[in-house]
Coordinates of C-alpha atoms (C1' of nucleotides) in Angstrom, one line a residue:
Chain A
X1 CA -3.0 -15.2 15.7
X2 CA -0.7 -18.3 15.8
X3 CA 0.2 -18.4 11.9
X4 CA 0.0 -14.7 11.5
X5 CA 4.0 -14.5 12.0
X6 CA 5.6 -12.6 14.4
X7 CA 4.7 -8.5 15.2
X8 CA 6.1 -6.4 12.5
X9 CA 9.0 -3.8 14.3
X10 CA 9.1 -0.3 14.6
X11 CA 11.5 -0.4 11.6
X12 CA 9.3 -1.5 9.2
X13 CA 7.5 1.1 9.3
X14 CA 10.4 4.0 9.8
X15 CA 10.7 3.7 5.9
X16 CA 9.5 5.9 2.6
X17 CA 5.5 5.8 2.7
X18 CA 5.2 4.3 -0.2
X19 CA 7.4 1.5 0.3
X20 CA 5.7 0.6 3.7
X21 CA 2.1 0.7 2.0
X22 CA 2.8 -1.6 -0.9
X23 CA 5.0 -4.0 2.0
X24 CA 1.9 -4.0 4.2
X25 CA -0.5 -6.0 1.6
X26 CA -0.7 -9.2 2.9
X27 CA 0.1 -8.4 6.0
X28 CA -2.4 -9.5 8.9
X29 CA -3.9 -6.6 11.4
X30 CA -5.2 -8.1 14.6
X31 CA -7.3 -5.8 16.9
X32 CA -8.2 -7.3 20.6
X33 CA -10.3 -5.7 22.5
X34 CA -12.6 -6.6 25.8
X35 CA -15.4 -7.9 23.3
X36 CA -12.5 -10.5 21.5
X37 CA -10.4 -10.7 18.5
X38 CA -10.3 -9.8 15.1
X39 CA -7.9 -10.2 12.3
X40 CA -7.7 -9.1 8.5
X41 CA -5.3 -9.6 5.5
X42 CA -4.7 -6.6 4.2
X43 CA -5.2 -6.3 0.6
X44 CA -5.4 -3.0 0.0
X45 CA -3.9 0.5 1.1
X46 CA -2.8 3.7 0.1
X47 CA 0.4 5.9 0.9
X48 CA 0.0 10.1 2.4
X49 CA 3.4 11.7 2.1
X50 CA 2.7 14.6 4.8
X51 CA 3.7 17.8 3.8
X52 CA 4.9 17.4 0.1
X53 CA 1.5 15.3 -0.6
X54 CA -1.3 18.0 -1.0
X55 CA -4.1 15.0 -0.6
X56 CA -2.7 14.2 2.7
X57 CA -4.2 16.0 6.4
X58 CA -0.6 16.3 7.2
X59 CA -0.3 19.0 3.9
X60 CA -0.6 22.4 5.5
X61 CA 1.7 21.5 9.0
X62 CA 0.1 20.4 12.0
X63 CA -2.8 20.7 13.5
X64 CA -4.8 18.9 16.4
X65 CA -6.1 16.3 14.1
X66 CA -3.1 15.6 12.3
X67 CA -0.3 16.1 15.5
X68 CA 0.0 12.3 15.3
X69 CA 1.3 12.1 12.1
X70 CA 4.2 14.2 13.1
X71 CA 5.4 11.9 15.8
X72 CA 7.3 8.7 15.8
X73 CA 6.4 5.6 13.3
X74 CA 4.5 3.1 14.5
X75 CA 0.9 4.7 15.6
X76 CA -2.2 5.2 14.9
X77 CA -4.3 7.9 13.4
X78 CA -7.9 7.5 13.1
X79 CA -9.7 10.3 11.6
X80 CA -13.5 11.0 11.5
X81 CA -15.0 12.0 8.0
X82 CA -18.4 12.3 6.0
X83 CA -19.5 12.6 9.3
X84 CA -19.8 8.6 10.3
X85 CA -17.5 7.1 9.2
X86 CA -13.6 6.6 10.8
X87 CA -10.7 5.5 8.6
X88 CA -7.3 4.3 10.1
X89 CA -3.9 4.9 9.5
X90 CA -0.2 3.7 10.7
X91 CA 2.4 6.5 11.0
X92 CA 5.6 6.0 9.4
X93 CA 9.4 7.6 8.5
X94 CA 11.0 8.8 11.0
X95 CA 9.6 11.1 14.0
X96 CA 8.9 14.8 12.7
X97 CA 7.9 13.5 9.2
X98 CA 4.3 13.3 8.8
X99 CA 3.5 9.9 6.3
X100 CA 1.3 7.7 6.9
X101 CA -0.3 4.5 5.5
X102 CA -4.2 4.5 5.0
X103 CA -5.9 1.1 5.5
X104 CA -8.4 0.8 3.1
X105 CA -9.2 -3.2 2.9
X106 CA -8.9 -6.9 4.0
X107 CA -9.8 -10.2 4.1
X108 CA -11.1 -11.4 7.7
X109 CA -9.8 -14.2 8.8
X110 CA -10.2 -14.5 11.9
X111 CA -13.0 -13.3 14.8
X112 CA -15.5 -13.2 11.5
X113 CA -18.2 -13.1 14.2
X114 CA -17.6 -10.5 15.7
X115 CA -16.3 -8.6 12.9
X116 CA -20.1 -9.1 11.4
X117 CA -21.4 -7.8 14.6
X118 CA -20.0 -4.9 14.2
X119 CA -21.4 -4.1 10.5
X120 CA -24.7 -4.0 9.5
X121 CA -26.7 -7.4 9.5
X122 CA -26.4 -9.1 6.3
X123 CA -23.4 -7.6 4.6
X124 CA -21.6 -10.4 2.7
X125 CA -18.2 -11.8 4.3
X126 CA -16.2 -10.7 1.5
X127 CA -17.2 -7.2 1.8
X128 CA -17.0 -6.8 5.8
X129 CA -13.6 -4.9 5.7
X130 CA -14.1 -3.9 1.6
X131 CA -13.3 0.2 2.0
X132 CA -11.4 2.0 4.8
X133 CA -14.6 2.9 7.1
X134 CA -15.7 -0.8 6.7
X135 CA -12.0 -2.6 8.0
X136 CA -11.9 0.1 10.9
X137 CA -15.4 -0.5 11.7
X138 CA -14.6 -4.6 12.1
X139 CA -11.2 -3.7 13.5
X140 CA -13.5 -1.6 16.5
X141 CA -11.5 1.7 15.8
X142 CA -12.7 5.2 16.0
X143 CA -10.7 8.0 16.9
X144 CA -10.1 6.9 20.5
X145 CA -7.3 4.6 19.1
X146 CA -5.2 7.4 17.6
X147 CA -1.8 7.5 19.0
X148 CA -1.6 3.6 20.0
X149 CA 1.6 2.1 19.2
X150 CA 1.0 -0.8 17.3
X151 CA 4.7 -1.9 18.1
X152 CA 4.1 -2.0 22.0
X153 CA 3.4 -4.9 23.7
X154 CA 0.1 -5.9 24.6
X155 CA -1.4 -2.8 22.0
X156 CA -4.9 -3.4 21.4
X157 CA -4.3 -3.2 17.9
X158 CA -0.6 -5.1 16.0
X159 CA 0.9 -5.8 12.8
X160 CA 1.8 -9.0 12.4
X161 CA 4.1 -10.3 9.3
X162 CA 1.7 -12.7 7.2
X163 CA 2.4 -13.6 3.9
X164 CA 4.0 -10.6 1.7
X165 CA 2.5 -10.5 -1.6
X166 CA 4.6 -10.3 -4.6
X167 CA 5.5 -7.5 -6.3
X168 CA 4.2 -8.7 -9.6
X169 CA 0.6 -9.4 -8.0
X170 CA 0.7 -5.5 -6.7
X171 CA -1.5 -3.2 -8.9
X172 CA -0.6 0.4 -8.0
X173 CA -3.3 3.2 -9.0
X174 CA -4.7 6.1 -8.3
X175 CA -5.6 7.5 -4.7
X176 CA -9.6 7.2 -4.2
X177 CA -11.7 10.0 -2.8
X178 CA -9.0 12.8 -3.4
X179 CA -9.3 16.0 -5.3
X180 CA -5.5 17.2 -5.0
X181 CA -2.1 15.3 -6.4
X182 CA -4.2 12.7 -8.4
X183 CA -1.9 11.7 -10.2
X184 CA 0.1 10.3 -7.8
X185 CA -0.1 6.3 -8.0
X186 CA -0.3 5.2 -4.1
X187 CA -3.1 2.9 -4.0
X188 CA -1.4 -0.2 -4.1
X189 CA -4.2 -3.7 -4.0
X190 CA -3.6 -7.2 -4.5
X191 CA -4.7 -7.7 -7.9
X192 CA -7.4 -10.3 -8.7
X193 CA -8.4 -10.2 -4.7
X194 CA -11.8 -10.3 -4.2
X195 CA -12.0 -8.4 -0.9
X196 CA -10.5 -5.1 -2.1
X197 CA -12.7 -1.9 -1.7
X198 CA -16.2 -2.0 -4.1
X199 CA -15.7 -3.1 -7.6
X200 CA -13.1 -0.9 -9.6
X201 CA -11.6 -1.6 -12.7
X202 CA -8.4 -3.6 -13.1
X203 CA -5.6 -1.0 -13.4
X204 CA -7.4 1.9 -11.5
Chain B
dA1 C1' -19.0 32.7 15.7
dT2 C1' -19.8 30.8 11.4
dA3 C1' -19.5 28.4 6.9
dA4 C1' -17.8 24.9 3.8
dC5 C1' -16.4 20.5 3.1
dG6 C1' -14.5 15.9 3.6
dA7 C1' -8.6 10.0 2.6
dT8 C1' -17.0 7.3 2.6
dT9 C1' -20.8 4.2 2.2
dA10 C1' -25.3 2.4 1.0
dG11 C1' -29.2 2.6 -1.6
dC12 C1' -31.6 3.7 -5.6
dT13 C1' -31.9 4.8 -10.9
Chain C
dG1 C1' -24.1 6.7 -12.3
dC2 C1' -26.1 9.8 -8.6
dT3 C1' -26.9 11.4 -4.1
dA4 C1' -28.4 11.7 0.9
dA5 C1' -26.7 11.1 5.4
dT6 C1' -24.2 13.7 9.1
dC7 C1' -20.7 16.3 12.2
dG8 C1' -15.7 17.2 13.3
dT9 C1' -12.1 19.9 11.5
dT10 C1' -10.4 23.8 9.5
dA11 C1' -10.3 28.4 7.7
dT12 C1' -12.0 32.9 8.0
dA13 C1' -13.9 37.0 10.4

DNA sequence: ATAACGATTAGCT
DNA sequence: GCTAATCGTTATA
């Protein structure tokens, strides 16, 4: 919304995964649909490198989940896991290179109504959007918004430039929810922020 | 056609 | 800390 900054271009996210996921914290996601608006500070995300990243959906080539990921920077993937929940990611590197940046928590500041409409009654504000099926869920994603471009104009759902955070208040950690390429450190969080996903330790 | 499992969450111990 | 809930995607035959 006004104060957000202006829409974040296509080139920001035509970059190296992991560079665009540790960019995006602090960064504000605004979703508007017929019901109204909702924004979110990111403060949390992690990085899937595609084909070289055996965690990532994008590890084994193509398939009809995944296709999106192999297109051009800039869109969404929303994937349906566990059987209820929907995560969302954005796309990025260049067109045929399957990375992309999984949103996994914010801060909403704006549309909080509506955002606690959409989750169960009850939950506390600072955990609306706390873990990637909770932030889609206020965002009003499921997999029917895979493959909008978040750089159009007029997209239901945009980037918008915020304030970037630091790199010396970045904590990078492990991937959660993984079983391959653990090791890899592409969680990046804003550290001391009390909206990130549930409760982990500093450092993890 | 069928089986195994998942980029999770909430609730309970 | 442990686990049920719940079904689309993927791999295999």
């Amino acid at each position: 919304m006004a104060g957000a900054g202006r829409v974040l271009p296509r080139a920001f996210f035509d970059r190296d995964v992991v560079d665009v996921a540790r960019d995006l914290l602090g960064r504000i996601v605004e979703s508007r649909t017929p019901d109204g608006f909702v924004s979110v500070r990111l403060v949390e995300t992690e990085a899937y490198a595609g084909e070289d990243d055996p965690a990532s959906h994008a590890w084994r080539g193509p398939t009809p989940r995944s296709a999106v990921m192999f297109g051009p920077p800039g869109r969404l993937y929303v994937y349906f896991t566990y059987g209820m929940h929907h995560c969302a990611n954005v796309v990025c590197g260049p067109d045929g290179i399957a990375s992309a940046v999984l949103l996994r928590a914010g801060e909403v500041v704006d549309g909080v109504d509506l955002a606690r409409a959409r989750r169960r009654p009850g939950v506390a504000d600072r955990q609306l959007a706390s873990g990637p099926a909770n932030l889609a869920m206020c965002l009003g994603l499921d997999t029917g918004g895979t493959g909008t471009d978040v750089v159009a104009a007029g997209s239901p759902l945009r980037l918008r430039s915020g304030d970037p955070v630091p790199d010396d208040a970045v904590l990078a950690g492990p991937r959660v929810g993984i079983t391959r390429a653990v090791e890899r450190p592409w969680r990046f969080r804003v550290a001391g922020n009390p909206y990130v996903s549930r409760p982990r330790r500093a450092g993890g």
